[in-house]
Coordinates of C-alpha atoms in Angstrom, one line a residue:
M24 CA 115.2 240.1 137.8
K25 CA 112.2 241.5 139.7
K26 CA 110.1 241.4 136.5
L27 CA 111.0 237.7 136.0
I28 CA 110.0 236.9 139.6
D29 CA 106.7 238.8 139.1
R30 CA 106.0 236.9 135.9
I31 CA 106.8 233.5 137.6
A32 CA 104.6 234.4 140.6
R33 CA 101.8 235.5 138.3
Y34 CA 102.1 232.3 136.2
I35 CA 102.0 230.1 139.3
L36 CA 99.0 231.9 140.8
T37 CA 97.2 231.7 137.4
V38 CA 97.9 228.0 137.0
S39 CA 96.8 227.3 140.7
G40 CA 93.6 229.2 140.2
F41 CA 92.8 227.5 136.9
T42 CA 93.6 224.0 138.3
T43 CA 91.5 224.6 141.4
S44 CA 88.5 225.9 139.3
A45 CA 88.9 222.9 136.9
V46 CA 88.9 220.4 139.8
I47 CA 85.8 222.0 141.3
L48 CA 84.0 221.9 138.0
L49 CA 85.0 218.2 137.4
I50 CA 83.7 217.3 140.9
I51 CA 80.4 219.1 140.3
G52 CA 80.1 217.5 136.9
F53 CA 80.7 214.0 138.3
L54 CA 78.2 214.7 141.0
F55 CA 75.5 215.7 138.5
K56 CA 76.3 212.8 136.2
E57 CA 75.9 210.2 138.9
A58 CA 72.7 211.8 140.2
V59 CA 71.0 212.1 136.8
G60 CA 71.8 208.4 136.2
L61 CA 69.2 207.5 138.9
F62 CA 66.4 208.3 136.5
D63 CA 67.7 205.8 133.9
N64 CA 67.1 202.8 136.3
P65 CA 64.0 200.6 136.1
I66 CA 61.6 200.6 139.1
V67 CA 62.0 196.9 139.4
D68 CA 65.4 195.3 140.2
D69 CA 67.5 194.7 137.1
G70 CA 67.1 191.2 135.7
Y71 CA 63.8 190.6 137.4
V72 CA 60.2 191.0 136.2
L73 CA 56.7 191.3 137.7
A74 CA 54.6 188.7 136.0
L75 CA 50.8 188.5 136.0
N76 CA 48.1 186.0 134.8
E77 CA 47.1 186.9 131.2
R78 CA 43.5 187.6 132.4
N79 CA 44.8 190.4 134.7
E80 CA 44.4 193.7 132.8
V81 CA 46.7 195.8 135.1
E82 CA 49.7 197.0 133.0
E83 CA 51.3 199.7 135.1
L84 CA 52.2 200.1 138.8
T85 CA 54.1 202.8 140.6
A86 CA 57.1 201.9 142.8
Q87 CA 55.0 202.8 145.9
Q88 CA 52.1 200.6 144.8
I89 CA 54.5 197.7 144.2
K90 CA 56.0 198.1 147.6
N91 CA 52.6 198.2 149.2
I92 CA 51.5 195.1 147.3
F93 CA 54.5 193.1 148.5
D94 CA 54.1 194.5 152.0
E95 CA 50.4 193.3 151.9
E96 CA 49.1 196.8 152.5
I97 CA 47.3 196.5 149.1
T98 CA 45.4 193.2 149.0
N99 CA 43.0 193.6 146.1
W100 CA 43.6 194.4 142.4
Q101 CA 40.7 196.8 142.5
E102 CA 42.8 199.2 144.6
V103 CA 45.2 199.6 141.7
G104 CA 42.7 199.8 138.9
G105 CA 42.2 196.1 138.2
D106 CA 39.3 193.6 138.7
D107 CA 37.9 192.8 142.1
M108 CA 40.0 189.9 143.1
P109 CA 42.5 189.2 145.9
I110 CA 46.2 189.6 145.2
T111 CA 48.5 186.6 145.7
V112 CA 52.1 187.6 146.1
F113 CA 54.7 185.1 144.7
R114 CA 58.5 185.1 145.0
L115 CA 61.1 182.7 143.7
E116 CA 61.7 181.2 147.2
D117 CA 58.0 180.3 147.4
L118 CA 58.5 177.5 144.9
D119 CA 59.6 175.2 147.8
K120 CA 56.2 175.6 149.3
Y121 CA 54.4 174.1 146.2
Y122 CA 56.9 171.7 144.7
T123 CA 59.4 169.1 145.9
E124 CA 63.0 169.1 145.0
E125 CA 62.5 166.3 142.5
E126 CA 59.7 168.3 140.7
L127 CA 62.0 171.3 140.5
G128 CA 65.0 169.4 139.4
S129 CA 68.3 168.9 141.1
E130 CA 69.6 172.2 139.5
Y131 CA 66.2 173.9 139.3
E132 CA 66.0 173.2 135.6
Y133 CA 62.2 172.9 135.8
A134 CA 61.7 176.1 137.9
G135 CA 60.6 178.2 135.0
D136 CA 57.9 175.8 134.0
K137 CA 56.6 175.5 137.5
I138 CA 56.6 179.3 137.9
A139 CA 54.6 179.6 134.7
E140 CA 52.2 176.9 136.0
Q141 CA 51.6 178.9 139.1
I142 CA 51.0 182.2 137.2
C143 CA 48.7 180.6 134.7
G144 CA 46.7 178.8 137.4
N145 CA 46.1 181.9 139.6
P146 CA 44.3 185.0 138.1
G147 CA 45.2 187.2 141.1
I148 CA 48.9 186.4 141.3
I149 CA 51.8 188.8 141.0
A150 CA 55.2 187.0 140.7
F151 CA 58.6 188.6 141.3
V152 CA 61.0 186.3 139.5
P153 CA 64.1 186.4 137.4
E154 CA 63.3 187.2 133.8
V155 CA 65.5 184.5 132.4
L156 CA 63.3 181.7 134.1
I157 CA 60.0 182.6 132.3
E158 CA 61.3 184.0 129.0
G159 CA 59.1 182.7 126.2
Q160 CA 56.4 181.2 128.5
D161 CA 52.8 181.6 127.2
G162 CA 49.8 182.9 129.2
I163 CA 51.8 185.5 131.1
N164 CA 51.6 189.3 131.1
F165 CA 54.2 191.7 132.6
I166 CA 54.0 194.9 134.5
E167 CA 55.6 197.6 132.3
D168 CA 59.1 198.2 133.7
K169 CA 59.3 202.0 133.6
D170 CA 62.2 204.1 134.7
I171 CA 62.3 205.7 138.1
S172 CA 60.1 208.8 138.1
V173 CA 61.5 212.3 138.9
K174 CA 58.2 213.2 140.5
E175 CA 58.2 210.1 142.8
V176 CA 61.7 210.9 143.9
L177 CA 61.4 214.7 144.5
L178 CA 57.9 214.5 145.9
G179 CA 58.0 211.0 147.5
D180 CA 57.4 210.8 151.3
E181 CA 59.1 207.5 151.9
W182 CA 62.8 206.6 151.7
F183 CA 63.4 202.9 151.5
P184 CA 66.2 202.3 148.9
T185 CA 66.6 198.6 149.8
A186 CA 63.0 197.6 149.3
T187 CA 62.3 194.6 147.1
P188 CA 61.2 194.3 144.4
S189 CA 61.0 198.1 143.9
P190 CA 63.1 200.5 146.0
I191 CA 61.6 203.8 147.1
F192 CA 63.6 207.0 146.8
G193 CA 61.3 209.7 148.2
I194 CA 63.6 212.4 149.5
L195 CA 61.0 214.7 151.2
P196 CA 61.6 213.1 154.6
L197 CA 65.4 213.8 154.3
I198 CA 64.9 217.4 153.1
G199 CA 62.3 218.0 155.8
G200 CA 64.6 216.5 158.5
T201 CA 67.6 218.6 157.4
L202 CA 65.6 221.9 157.3
W203 CA 63.7 221.0 160.5
V204 CA 66.9 220.4 162.6
S205 CA 68.7 223.4 161.0
F206 CA 65.8 225.8 161.7
F207 CA 65.5 224.9 165.4
A208 CA 69.3 224.9 165.7
I209 CA 69.5 228.5 164.5
L210 CA 66.4 229.4 166.6
I211 CA 68.3 228.3 169.7
A212 CA 71.7 229.6 168.7
L213 CA 70.7 233.0 167.4
P214 CA 69.7 234.7 170.7
F215 CA 72.6 233.2 172.6
G216 CA 75.1 234.0 169.9
L217 CA 73.8 237.6 169.5
A218 CA 73.9 238.2 173.2
I219 CA 77.4 236.9 173.6
S220 CA 78.5 238.9 170.6
I221 CA 77.1 242.1 172.2
Y222 CA 78.8 241.3 175.5
L223 CA 82.2 240.7 173.9
A224 CA 82.1 243.7 171.6
E225 CA 80.4 246.3 173.9
V226 CA 80.4 245.3 177.5
A227 CA 83.3 243.0 178.4
D228 CA 86.6 244.6 179.5
E229 CA 89.7 244.0 177.4
R230 CA 91.1 241.3 179.7
T231 CA 87.8 239.3 179.6
R232 CA 87.6 239.7 175.9
K233 CA 91.1 238.5 175.3
F234 CA 90.4 235.4 177.4
L235 CA 87.0 234.5 176.0
K236 CA 87.6 235.2 172.3
P237 CA 90.3 232.5 171.8
V238 CA 88.2 230.0 173.9
I239 CA 85.2 230.5 171.7
E240 CA 87.2 230.3 168.5
L241 CA 88.8 227.1 169.8
L242 CA 85.3 225.5 169.8
N243 CA 85.4 225.6 166.0
G244 CA 88.3 223.3 166.0
I245 CA 86.7 220.5 168.1
P246 CA 85.8 217.5 165.8
S247 CA 82.1 217.0 165.2
V248 CA 82.2 213.5 166.5
V249 CA 83.2 214.9 170.0
Y250 CA 80.0 217.0 169.9
G251 CA 78.1 213.9 168.9
F252 CA 79.5 212.0 171.9
F253 CA 78.6 214.8 174.2
G254 CA 75.1 214.9 172.8
L255 CA 74.7 211.1 173.1
A256 CA 76.0 211.0 176.7
V257 CA 74.4 214.2 178.1
I258 CA 71.7 215.8 175.9
V259 CA 69.9 212.6 174.8
P260 CA 69.4 211.1 178.3
F261 CA 68.4 214.6 179.6
L262 CA 65.7 215.0 176.9
Q263 CA 64.5 211.4 177.4
Q264 CA 63.9 212.0 181.1
T265 CA 62.6 215.6 180.8
F266 CA 60.0 214.9 178.1
N267 CA 59.4 211.2 179.1
L268 CA 60.3 210.0 175.6
P269 CA 60.7 206.3 174.6
V270 CA 64.0 207.3 173.1
G271 CA 66.0 210.5 173.5
E272 CA 67.4 210.5 170.0
S273 CA 65.3 213.2 168.3
G274 CA 65.3 216.3 166.2
L275 CA 65.6 218.4 169.3
A276 CA 68.8 216.6 170.4
G277 CA 70.2 217.2 166.9
S278 CA 69.2 220.9 167.1
L279 CA 70.8 221.4 170.4
V280 CA 74.1 219.9 169.3
L281 CA 74.0 221.9 166.1
A282 CA 73.2 225.1 168.0
I283 CA 76.3 224.5 170.2
M284 CA 78.4 223.9 167.0
A285 CA 77.0 227.0 165.3
L286 CA 77.5 229.4 168.2
P287 CA 81.3 230.0 167.7
T288 CA 80.7 231.1 164.1
I289 CA 77.8 233.4 165.0
I290 CA 79.6 234.9 167.9
T291 CA 82.9 235.5 166.1
V292 CA 81.5 237.0 163.0
G293 CA 78.9 239.1 164.9
E294 CA 81.5 240.4 167.4
D295 CA 83.9 241.4 164.6
A296 CA 81.0 243.2 162.8
M297 CA 80.1 245.2 165.9
R298 CA 83.6 246.1 166.7
S299 CA 83.9 247.6 163.2
C300 CA 81.3 250.2 164.1
P301 CA 83.1 253.6 164.0
R302 CA 83.9 255.0 167.5
N303 CA 82.6 258.4 166.6
M304 CA 79.1 257.0 166.0
R305 CA 79.1 255.6 169.5
E306 CA 80.4 258.8 171.0
A307 CA 77.9 260.9 169.0
S308 CA 75.0 258.7 170.3
L309 CA 76.2 259.0 173.9
A310 CA 76.8 262.7 173.5
L311 CA 73.1 263.1 172.5
G312 CA 72.0 261.6 175.8
A313 CA 71.5 257.9 174.8
T314 CA 72.4 255.3 177.3
R315 CA 74.9 252.5 176.5
W316 CA 72.1 250.0 175.8
Q317 CA 70.3 252.5 173.6
T318 CA 73.5 253.1 171.7
I319 CA 74.0 249.3 171.2
Y320 CA 70.5 248.5 169.8
K321 CA 69.9 251.8 168.0
V322 CA 73.4 252.5 166.6
V323 CA 75.8 249.6 166.8
I324 CA 73.4 246.7 165.8
P325 CA 71.8 248.6 162.9
F326 CA 75.3 249.5 161.6
S327 CA 76.5 245.9 162.0
I328 CA 73.4 244.1 160.8
S329 CA 75.0 242.9 157.6
G330 CA 77.9 241.3 159.4
I331 CA 75.5 239.8 162.0
T332 CA 73.3 238.4 159.2
S333 CA 76.4 236.9 157.5
G334 CA 77.3 235.1 160.8
I335 CA 73.8 233.8 161.1
V336 CA 73.8 232.5 157.5
L337 CA 77.2 230.9 158.0
G338 CA 75.9 229.3 161.1
I339 CA 73.0 227.9 159.2
G340 CA 75.4 226.5 156.6
R341 CA 77.4 224.7 159.4
A342 CA 74.1 223.2 160.7
I343 CA 72.8 222.0 157.3
G344 CA 76.1 220.4 156.3
E345 CA 76.9 218.7 159.6
T346 CA 77.1 214.9 159.4
M347 CA 78.5 212.8 162.3
A348 CA 77.1 214.7 165.3
V349 CA 73.6 214.6 163.7
L350 CA 74.0 211.0 162.8
M351 CA 74.6 210.1 166.4
V352 CA 71.8 211.9 168.1
T353 CA 68.8 212.2 165.8
G354 CA 67.6 208.6 165.7
N355 CA 68.0 208.2 161.9
A356 CA 64.3 207.6 161.1
A357 CA 63.6 208.5 157.5
V358 CA 60.1 209.9 158.1
I359 CA 58.6 213.4 157.6
P360 CA 58.9 215.0 161.0
T361 CA 55.7 216.3 162.7
S362 CA 57.3 217.1 166.0
I363 CA 60.8 218.2 167.1
L364 CA 60.8 215.5 169.7
E365 CA 60.5 212.7 167.1
P366 CA 63.5 210.9 165.5
L367 CA 64.4 212.0 162.0
R368 CA 67.2 211.8 159.4
T369 CA 69.1 214.5 157.6
I370 CA 70.7 214.5 154.1
P371 CA 74.3 214.4 155.2
A372 CA 73.6 211.7 157.8
T373 CA 71.9 209.6 155.1
I374 CA 74.9 209.9 152.8
A375 CA 77.4 209.0 155.5
A376 CA 75.4 206.1 156.8
E377 CA 74.5 204.4 153.4
L378 CA 77.2 205.2 150.9
G379 CA 79.4 202.4 152.2
E380 CA 76.6 199.8 151.7
A381 CA 75.3 201.0 148.3
P382 CA 76.6 199.0 145.3
A383 CA 78.7 201.3 143.1
G384 CA 76.8 202.4 140.0
G385 CA 73.4 201.1 141.3
A386 CA 70.2 203.1 141.8
H387 CA 70.8 203.3 145.6
Y388 CA 74.4 204.7 145.0
Q389 CA 73.1 207.2 142.5
S390 CA 70.3 208.3 144.7
L391 CA 72.9 209.3 147.4
F392 CA 74.6 211.4 144.7
L393 CA 71.3 213.1 144.1
L394 CA 71.1 213.9 147.7
G395 CA 74.5 215.4 147.4
V396 CA 73.3 217.6 144.5
I397 CA 70.3 218.8 146.6
L398 CA 72.7 219.7 149.5
F399 CA 74.9 221.5 147.0
F400 CA 72.0 223.7 145.9
I401 CA 71.0 224.4 149.5
T402 CA 74.6 225.4 150.3
L403 CA 74.9 227.4 147.1
L404 CA 71.7 229.3 148.1
I405 CA 73.2 230.0 151.5
N406 CA 76.5 231.2 150.0
S407 CA 74.6 233.5 147.6
C408 CA 72.8 235.0 150.5
V409 CA 76.2 235.7 152.2
E410 CA 77.5 237.3 149.1
I411 CA 74.4 239.5 148.7
V412 CA 74.6 240.6 152.4
S413 CA 78.3 241.3 152.1
S414 CA 77.9 243.3 149.0
R415 CA 75.2 245.4 150.6
N416 CA 77.5 246.0 153.6
K417 CA 80.3 247.2 151.3
L418 CA 77.9 249.6 149.5
K419 CA 76.8 251.1 152.8
K420 CA 80.5 251.7 153.8

């Protein structure tokens, strides 16, 4: 009977482990599949073309150049390798400026001919129009509709996925914002977390420890949106008044909120690591004439450094993956940060804010999955660091 129960238990555990592993692999596979699909999308919105006069020799434009042209930041074809002539931007809705309703037809049946007329009559024009309207028209050249470039996405410094006619998916501002906020969060949390860990493990009496430890661990259970409300109501106004900022939502506000959220992890793991230091090592240090503080920083901390490092790395993981609290207090400006007092945007906040608005299967939707893949690799790197530190700790013991 016992052998049968053991076999059943072993079978259940094996099936559970296999199922869990398979589900995780399927999720990762789906994530990668959607992310890679971004690079199969054209740089111009599907179904539309960028049409030029046949005398215009420009054949290729990057997504950034297209955006700058339609934003009128580039105003001469010479700036993008063409002849020295001004650029005239034309969109489908501009037809009403040149033609009456009778000329276009009651159902816009003459719209294609009128668009072709405008393109053929203006050497510097660039028209963003539906492809079906000017199919087969003579005297028109087209900008080559290339796929979204990996280089422009990974090294791009502008995130504007809803830009028309060419969305911009530069992810550097989001990666920079994520790392920027996380770095300062740990920079703030580390000294406080280490100090409190030392106090709980080496200084506090048993009654104080039994009271404070559950309270600190309880902080891990508070929903992140509550931390976000606290940051929005207290930290943001405080920073705005202290530094005389136009808006208090900034990277520093996000860092402070994340530091508060990372503290319980750092304190708990660090305190457990210090308490695992053998008692005879402490007693030997004290017997040799060392003071309590000398014993702490020359014996206890060096022995516990692996556990302390693990707590720090786990705290970083909490900071990098946080969504709602950061979304509420950082200002959500997708720009490369140059100061911690500026608004910025992180990868998790971007996914949370935009996924509901992105059309399923479109380039914007797939770009958010790409951000998820990047966050996955960052988290994987952090977990690998934890495993390396933990294995070293086991070898020392």
